Amino acid sequence: MFKEIIALTAIVLFHFQIQAQSLKSKAYNVYLPNYAEQLAPKQSETYLAEVILGPEEVLNFTKSEFKKALQLEDFKEITGDQSPDLFFAINGISENDLEVTGTIAPVSGDTYSINISPKDNKSVKLLFYYNEKLTQLWQIPLLPQVDVRGNKIPTTINFKEDEKEKYLMLESGRAVPDISPYMVEMFLDKKLGKTFINKIVNTIQGIYDNNMEKTYTNFYYIKDKKNSDLSDESKEQLTAMSQLSEAKFSTLIDARASKSKMEEHIAYWKGFLPKYEDTGDKKIAKIRGGILMNLYQISLMTENFNTANSYLQQAADVKFKSSTVKQAQIDFAKLYANYKLNYNETSGERKYSTGYETSKAAKVLRVL
């Protein structure tokens, strides 16, 4: 009888301890796998990236920035005059692609104001060559912002009078000067964002490369009002996991060699699961769901897809943050499909194609 009382008391005390706990989220940098959407031919080994601008065309990043930003794991960047197996080229836009209105006189004090909208069907083009043949052409449309009536809402650029030589082509001799390439670049910064180069690089890597992609994403820790050590410990565990990921998981080769180093982090979070089984209690269910999502993402890092999917399904079963879980399910389905496209699921052996399929028509990159 006395033993039963002790056991019951332990259960009651644990229940009160749980009621003092809550789930908190914090974003960390980690590396997660990404697999090519198109299967590479076995003989493809090298690549080159270039910014190729036509007359008066402008981009908001340079050739050297493009080359530096685009780093592929599956292919080696060539140097010198060697012909690459894969060649990526991107063009820009010019003033002729834009509708420009404004005044050469300051509108307020010494400030000029110029309105710019892209003309219809204008785009930046990303060209992909395989064995020196144009194989695929991607378009990044410059779509104007519009109001509820469909009228264009221009991008407005303001500048001071003492900067007008940077923004306007004053030597043109026209009553209303043309805008300068510098202003076109500023328009691209506003329209596409200063991180446009990252979107281009991520797109190329997503389509053609197998790699580990740096991601800033939420993980979950346990906050306990009566036990600050538990809160600190669970956050410290996530910090250590993030540091390990950045140090040892930045490439697929390194990640596969370092899988065992993640075992202690998997074991740490798995150790909590038996304590949070009463999912009839919403607070317990929420904490369990956060732990399962941690295990899901760590399992992805180590390419344990069946295990990852199991944790994700369990998180769905306890009704953890439906929008978060649904998006994770969509992302997982795409990731896993691309893995099976590039690797034999049973042996892990790499697969290859006979060549990239030639695209007969331009495709629109809707992701940008």
Short mmCIF file of C-alpha atoms in Angstrom, two decimals:
data_model
loop_
_atom_site.label_atom_id
_atom_site.label_comp_id
_atom_site.label_asym_id
_atom_site.label_seq_id
_atom_site.Cartn_x
_atom_site.Cartn_y
_atom_site.Cartn_z
CA MET A 1 0.00 0.00 0.00
CA PHE A 2 2.76 2.38 0.98
CA LYS A 3 4.53 1.76 -2.34
CA GLU A 4 1.30 2.51 -4.20
CA ILE A 5 0.99 5.81 -2.32
CA ILE A 6 4.57 6.73 -3.25
CA ALA A 7 3.91 5.91 -6.89
CA LEU A 8 0.69 7.94 -6.90
CA THR A 9 2.45 10.84 -5.18
CA ALA A 10 5.17 10.79 -7.86
CA ILE A 11 2.52 10.94 -10.58
CA VAL A 12 0.77 13.87 -8.88
CA LEU A 13 4.04 15.75 -8.38
CA PHE A 14 5.03 15.17 -12.00
CA HIS A 15 1.63 16.50 -13.12
CA PHE A 16 2.23 19.72 -11.17
CA GLN A 17 5.72 19.95 -12.61
CA ILE A 18 4.31 19.63 -16.16
CA GLN A 19 1.82 22.41 -15.47
CA ALA A 20 4.76 24.74 -14.78
CA GLN A 21 6.23 23.96 -18.19
CA SER A 22 5.64 25.46 -21.61
CA LEU A 23 7.08 25.17 -25.09
CA LYS A 24 9.14 28.00 -26.56
CA SER A 25 10.70 28.38 -30.00
CA LYS A 26 14.02 29.83 -31.09
CA ALA A 27 15.55 30.03 -34.57
CA TYR A 28 18.97 28.47 -35.25
CA ASN A 29 21.23 28.14 -38.26
CA VAL A 30 21.54 24.53 -39.40
CA TYR A 31 22.43 22.73 -42.63
CA LEU A 32 19.69 20.62 -44.20
CA PRO A 33 20.02 18.50 -47.35
CA ASN A 34 18.85 19.64 -50.78
CA TYR A 35 18.72 17.37 -53.81
CA ALA A 36 18.68 18.31 -57.48
CA GLU A 37 15.34 18.49 -59.27
CA GLN A 38 17.02 17.30 -62.48
CA LEU A 39 19.22 14.23 -62.67
CA ALA A 40 22.77 15.00 -63.82
CA PRO A 41 24.61 13.01 -66.50
CA LYS A 42 27.51 10.97 -65.15
CA GLN A 43 30.11 12.70 -67.31
CA SER A 44 29.19 16.21 -66.07
CA GLU A 45 31.92 17.47 -63.77
CA THR A 46 32.56 21.20 -64.31
CA TYR A 47 30.59 24.44 -64.31
CA LEU A 48 30.98 28.16 -64.93
CA ALA A 49 28.72 31.13 -64.12
CA GLU A 50 28.70 34.50 -65.92
CA VAL A 51 26.74 37.74 -65.97
CA ILE A 52 26.32 38.61 -69.66
CA LEU A 53 24.90 42.09 -70.22
CA GLY A 54 23.66 43.48 -73.51
CA PRO A 55 24.01 47.15 -74.52
CA GLU A 56 23.03 49.40 -71.57
CA GLU A 57 21.79 46.39 -69.55
CA VAL A 58 22.20 46.42 -65.78
CA LEU A 59 21.96 43.93 -62.92
CA ASN A 60 22.20 44.67 -59.22
CA PHE A 61 25.14 42.32 -58.78
CA THR A 62 28.46 41.91 -60.58
CA LYS A 63 30.14 39.02 -62.39
CA SER A 64 32.55 38.48 -59.53
CA GLU A 65 29.73 38.50 -56.96
CA PHE A 66 27.82 35.92 -59.02
CA LYS A 67 30.85 33.64 -59.36
CA LYS A 68 31.61 33.91 -55.65
CA ALA A 69 28.03 33.30 -54.55
CA LEU A 70 27.38 30.28 -56.79
CA GLN A 71 29.16 27.34 -55.21
CA LEU A 72 28.07 23.85 -56.31
CA GLU A 73 28.98 20.66 -54.48
CA ASP A 74 28.37 18.25 -57.37
CA PHE A 75 30.53 20.14 -59.88
CA LYS A 76 33.91 21.82 -59.93
CA GLU A 77 34.22 25.44 -61.06
CA ILE A 78 36.60 25.76 -63.99
CA THR A 79 39.33 28.32 -64.47
CA GLY A 80 41.10 29.50 -67.59
CA ASP A 81 39.84 28.78 -71.11
CA GLN A 82 38.48 25.30 -70.48
CA SER A 83 34.92 24.70 -71.70
CA PRO A 84 32.59 23.79 -68.82
CA ASP A 85 30.10 20.94 -68.90
CA LEU A 86 27.50 23.23 -67.33
CA PHE A 87 27.33 26.96 -68.06
CA PHE A 88 24.98 29.38 -66.30
CA ALA A 89 24.45 32.87 -67.70
CA ILE A 90 22.15 35.66 -66.59
CA ASN A 91 21.29 38.89 -68.37
CA GLY A 92 19.95 42.20 -67.09
CA ILE A 93 17.56 44.97 -68.06
CA SER A 94 17.98 48.45 -69.52
CA GLU A 95 16.06 51.70 -69.36
CA ASN A 96 14.23 50.59 -72.52
CA ASP A 97 12.53 47.88 -70.46
CA LEU A 98 11.04 50.46 -68.09
CA GLU A 99 8.33 53.09 -68.08
CA VAL A 100 9.74 56.23 -66.44
CA THR A 101 7.88 59.34 -65.34
CA GLY A 102 8.98 62.28 -63.23
CA THR A 103 10.50 65.69 -63.47
CA ILE A 104 13.97 67.11 -63.75
CA ALA A 105 12.95 69.84 -61.30
CA PRO A 106 12.94 69.10 -57.57
CA VAL A 107 9.45 68.27 -56.30
CA SER A 108 10.16 69.29 -52.73
CA GLY A 109 13.08 71.40 -51.61
CA ASP A 110 16.11 69.80 -53.26
CA THR A 111 14.58 66.31 -53.68
CA TYR A 112 13.81 64.70 -57.05
CA SER A 113 11.19 61.98 -57.44
CA ILE A 114 11.13 59.45 -60.31
CA ASN A 115 8.45 56.77 -60.83
CA ILE A 116 9.46 53.54 -62.58
CA SER A 117 7.39 50.54 -63.71
CA PRO A 118 8.51 47.58 -65.82
CA LYS A 119 6.97 47.37 -69.27
CA ASP A 120 4.78 44.38 -70.03
CA ASN A 121 6.41 40.97 -70.46
CA LYS A 122 9.86 42.12 -69.35
CA SER A 123 12.08 39.68 -67.50
CA VAL A 124 15.57 38.79 -66.41
CA LYS A 125 16.66 35.57 -68.11
CA LEU A 126 18.70 32.73 -66.67
CA LEU A 127 20.22 30.55 -69.39
CA PHE A 128 21.57 27.05 -68.89
CA TYR A 129 23.99 25.47 -71.36
CA TYR A 130 24.94 21.79 -71.29
CA ASN A 131 27.93 20.79 -73.44
CA GLU A 132 27.83 24.26 -75.07
CA LYS A 133 24.19 23.90 -76.15
CA LEU A 134 21.42 26.11 -74.79
CA THR A 135 19.37 23.50 -72.99
CA GLN A 136 17.07 25.41 -70.67
CA LEU A 137 15.91 29.01 -70.42
CA TRP A 138 14.31 30.37 -67.30
CA GLN A 139 12.52 33.71 -67.04
CA ILE A 140 12.28 35.83 -63.91
CA PRO A 141 9.38 38.13 -64.75
CA LEU A 142 9.46 41.77 -63.66
CA LEU A 143 5.82 42.04 -62.68
CA PRO A 144 4.50 45.50 -61.81
CA GLN A 145 2.59 45.99 -58.60
CA VAL A 146 -1.04 46.83 -59.33
CA ASP A 147 -4.01 48.21 -57.38
CA VAL A 148 -7.46 46.61 -57.11
CA ARG A 149 -8.43 48.11 -60.49
CA GLY A 150 -5.37 46.69 -62.21
CA ASN A 151 -3.55 50.03 -62.49
CA LYS A 152 0.22 49.88 -62.12
CA ILE A 153 1.70 51.16 -58.88
CA PRO A 154 5.17 52.44 -59.78
CA THR A 155 8.34 52.12 -57.77
CA THR A 156 9.35 55.60 -56.60
CA ILE A 157 12.98 56.60 -56.26
CA ASN A 158 13.88 59.87 -54.54
CA PHE A 159 17.28 61.52 -54.63
CA LYS A 160 18.87 64.83 -53.77
CA GLU A 161 19.76 67.46 -56.34
CA ASP A 162 23.48 67.10 -55.69
CA GLU A 163 23.17 63.39 -56.68
CA LYS A 164 21.35 63.93 -59.99
CA GLU A 165 24.45 63.14 -62.05
CA LYS A 166 24.38 59.62 -60.57
CA TYR A 167 20.68 59.09 -61.33
CA LEU A 168 20.16 60.95 -64.61
CA MET A 169 21.92 61.02 -67.99
CA LEU A 170 22.28 64.78 -68.11
CA GLU A 171 24.54 64.75 -71.16
CA SER A 172 21.73 63.38 -73.33
CA GLY A 173 20.60 66.93 -74.13
CA ARG A 174 16.92 65.96 -73.84
CA ALA A 175 14.40 68.16 -72.05
CA VAL A 176 13.71 65.23 -69.71
CA PRO A 177 16.99 63.31 -69.25
CA ASP A 178 17.14 59.53 -69.44
CA ILE A 179 17.70 57.66 -66.18
CA SER A 180 21.21 56.35 -65.66
CA PRO A 181 22.30 52.70 -65.32
CA TYR A 182 22.81 53.47 -61.64
CA MET A 183 19.11 54.30 -61.27
CA VAL A 184 18.17 51.09 -63.09
CA GLU A 185 20.28 49.23 -60.54
CA MET A 186 18.53 51.07 -57.68
CA PHE A 187 15.19 50.11 -59.22
CA LEU A 188 16.25 46.43 -59.25
CA ASP A 189 17.30 46.72 -55.61
CA LYS A 190 13.84 47.98 -54.71
CA LYS A 191 11.90 45.73 -57.06
CA LEU A 192 13.76 42.45 -56.66
CA GLY A 193 15.61 43.14 -53.41
CA LYS A 194 19.31 43.42 -52.64
CA THR A 195 19.31 39.68 -51.97
CA PHE A 196 18.15 38.90 -55.52
CA ILE A 197 21.51 37.21 -56.18
CA ASN A 198 20.76 34.75 -53.35
CA LYS A 199 17.44 33.85 -54.97
CA ILE A 200 19.19 33.16 -58.28
CA VAL A 201 21.90 31.07 -56.60
CA ASN A 202 19.36 29.12 -54.53
CA THR A 203 17.33 28.46 -57.68
CA ILE A 204 20.35 27.07 -59.57
CA GLN A 205 21.38 24.93 -56.60
CA GLY A 206 17.82 23.69 -56.14
CA ILE A 207 17.49 22.59 -59.77
CA TYR A 208 20.94 21.16 -60.48
CA ASP A 209 22.92 20.49 -57.30
CA ASN A 210 22.95 17.98 -54.44
CA ASN A 211 24.12 19.88 -51.39
CA MET A 212 23.61 20.90 -47.79
CA GLU A 213 21.75 24.20 -47.60
CA LYS A 214 22.16 26.62 -44.70
CA THR A 215 18.74 27.30 -43.18
CA TYR A 216 17.57 29.55 -40.37
CA THR A 217 14.71 27.62 -38.82
CA ASN A 218 12.77 27.18 -35.58
CA PHE A 219 13.55 24.55 -32.97
CA TYR A 220 11.78 24.12 -29.66
CA TYR A 221 12.91 24.06 -26.05
CA ILE A 222 11.14 23.48 -22.73
CA LYS A 223 10.62 26.39 -20.40
CA ASP A 224 10.02 25.40 -16.79
CA LYS A 225 9.05 28.11 -14.28
CA LYS A 226 10.12 25.92 -11.37
CA ASN A 227 13.25 24.47 -12.94
CA SER A 228 15.39 27.04 -14.77
CA ASP A 229 18.10 24.42 -15.19
CA LEU A 230 15.85 22.46 -17.57
CA SER A 231 15.16 25.57 -19.64
CA ASP A 232 18.86 26.42 -19.84
CA GLU A 233 19.83 22.83 -20.57
CA SER A 234 17.36 22.37 -23.44
CA LYS A 235 18.41 25.69 -25.04
CA GLU A 236 22.09 24.84 -24.62
CA GLN A 237 21.46 21.48 -26.30
CA LEU A 238 20.00 23.27 -29.34
CA THR A 239 22.87 25.73 -29.44
CA ALA A 240 25.38 22.87 -29.41
CA MET A 241 23.42 21.09 -32.15
CA SER A 242 23.46 24.23 -34.32
CA GLN A 243 27.19 24.69 -33.79
CA LEU A 244 27.82 21.06 -34.71
CA SER A 245 25.71 21.43 -37.85
CA GLU A 246 27.60 24.54 -38.98
CA ALA A 247 30.98 22.94 -38.24
CA LYS A 248 30.46 19.41 -39.59
CA PHE A 249 27.38 19.38 -41.86
CA SER A 250 28.02 22.13 -44.42
CA THR A 251 28.49 19.64 -47.30
CA LEU A 252 26.91 16.28 -48.04
CA ILE A 253 30.29 14.55 -47.84
CA ASP A 254 30.97 16.02 -44.39
CA ALA A 255 27.41 15.41 -43.19
CA ARG A 256 27.54 11.74 -44.15
CA ALA A 257 30.89 11.36 -42.39
CA SER A 258 29.57 13.08 -39.25
CA LYS A 259 26.20 11.36 -38.77
CA SER A 260 27.25 9.65 -35.55
CA LYS A 261 28.01 13.03 -33.96
CA MET A 262 24.29 13.86 -34.00
CA GLU A 263 23.35 10.74 -32.04
CA GLU A 264 23.67 12.42 -28.64
CA HIS A 265 21.27 15.17 -29.72
CA ILE A 266 18.77 12.63 -31.03
CA ALA A 267 19.07 10.64 -27.79
CA TYR A 268 18.59 13.79 -25.69
CA TRP A 269 15.23 14.69 -27.25
CA LYS A 270 14.05 11.08 -27.51
CA GLY A 271 14.62 10.81 -23.76
CA PHE A 272 11.81 13.30 -23.15
CA LEU A 273 9.13 11.47 -25.13
CA PRO A 274 8.11 8.95 -22.40
CA LYS A 275 7.51 11.91 -20.03
CA TYR A 276 5.04 13.58 -22.37
CA GLU A 277 2.72 10.75 -23.43
CA ASP A 278 -0.55 12.07 -21.97
CA THR A 279 -1.55 13.94 -25.13
CA GLY A 280 -5.08 14.36 -23.79
CA ASP A 281 -3.57 17.32 -21.96
CA LYS A 282 -3.09 20.11 -24.53
CA LYS A 283 -0.02 21.50 -22.79
CA ILE A 284 1.66 18.10 -22.77
CA ALA A 285 0.64 17.50 -26.39
CA LYS A 286 2.18 20.82 -27.43
CA ILE A 287 5.49 20.08 -25.71
CA ARG A 288 5.56 16.58 -27.21
CA GLY A 289 4.87 18.05 -30.65
CA GLY A 290 7.79 20.47 -30.36
CA ILE A 291 10.13 17.66 -29.31
CA LEU A 292 8.96 15.57 -32.28
CA MET A 293 9.63 18.48 -34.67
CA ASN A 294 13.17 18.79 -33.26
CA LEU A 295 13.71 15.08 -33.89
CA TYR A 296 12.22 15.43 -37.38
CA GLN A 297 14.70 18.15 -38.40
CA ILE A 298 17.73 16.47 -36.83
CA SER A 299 16.77 13.24 -38.63
CA LEU A 300 16.72 15.18 -41.92
CA MET A 301 20.29 16.36 -41.31
CA THR A 302 21.39 12.76 -41.08
CA GLU A 303 19.27 11.68 -44.10
CA ASN A 304 17.19 9.28 -41.99
CA PHE A 305 14.05 9.90 -44.04
CA ASN A 306 11.80 7.11 -42.75
CA THR A 307 12.54 8.13 -39.17
CA ALA A 308 12.04 11.80 -40.00
CA ASN A 309 8.70 11.08 -41.62
CA SER A 310 7.61 9.06 -38.59
CA TYR A 311 8.38 11.95 -36.22
CA LEU A 312 6.57 14.36 -38.54
CA GLN A 313 3.48 12.13 -38.64
CA GLN A 314 3.50 11.86 -34.85
CA ALA A 315 3.62 15.66 -34.61
CA ALA A 316 0.58 15.80 -36.90
CA ASP A 317 -1.19 13.17 -34.76
CA VAL A 318 -0.91 15.34 -31.62
CA LYS A 319 -2.20 18.31 -33.68
CA PHE A 320 0.96 20.34 -33.26
CA LYS A 321 0.83 23.74 -35.05
CA SER A 322 -1.10 22.65 -38.13
CA SER A 323 0.34 25.25 -40.54
CA THR A 324 3.92 24.40 -39.49
CA VAL A 325 3.36 20.65 -39.83
CA LYS A 326 1.51 20.94 -43.16
CA GLN A 327 4.30 23.01 -44.68
CA ALA A 328 6.87 20.54 -43.33
CA GLN A 329 4.92 17.68 -44.94
CA ILE A 330 4.95 19.48 -48.31
CA ASP A 331 8.67 20.22 -48.03
CA PHE A 332 9.44 16.67 -46.94
CA ALA A 333 7.53 15.11 -49.84
CA LYS A 334 9.51 17.20 -52.34
CA LEU A 335 12.85 16.58 -50.60
CA TYR A 336 12.31 12.83 -50.38
CA ALA A 337 11.16 12.59 -54.01
CA ASN A 338 14.29 14.44 -55.14
CA TYR A 339 16.47 12.19 -52.98
CA LYS A 340 14.99 9.09 -54.64
CA LEU A 341 15.50 10.74 -58.02
CA ASN A 342 19.24 11.12 -57.36
CA TYR A 343 20.03 8.11 -55.14
CA ASN A 344 19.02 4.48 -54.85
CA GLU A 345 16.86 4.38 -51.73
CA THR A 346 18.14 0.98 -50.60
CA SER A 347 21.86 1.19 -51.37
CA GLY A 348 22.39 4.96 -51.39
CA GLU A 349 24.19 4.60 -54.72
CA ARG A 350 24.17 7.68 -56.93
CA LYS A 351 21.98 7.69 -60.06
CA TYR A 352 22.74 9.45 -63.36
CA SER A 353 20.85 10.44 -66.50
CA THR A 354 21.90 10.30 -70.14
CA GLY A 355 21.70 14.10 -70.40
CA TYR A 356 19.67 17.14 -69.49
CA GLU A 357 16.45 17.38 -71.43
CA THR A 358 16.41 20.21 -73.97
CA SER A 359 13.77 22.81 -73.24
CA LYS A 360 11.92 23.91 -76.38
CA ALA A 361 10.20 26.81 -74.67
CA ALA A 362 11.12 29.26 -71.96
CA LYS A 363 9.86 28.45 -68.51
CA VAL A 364 8.77 31.00 -65.95
CA LEU A 365 10.50 30.96 -62.60
CA ARG A 366 7.50 31.63 -60.41
CA VAL A 367 9.51 31.13 -57.23
CA LEU A 368 11.10 34.55 -57.47
#
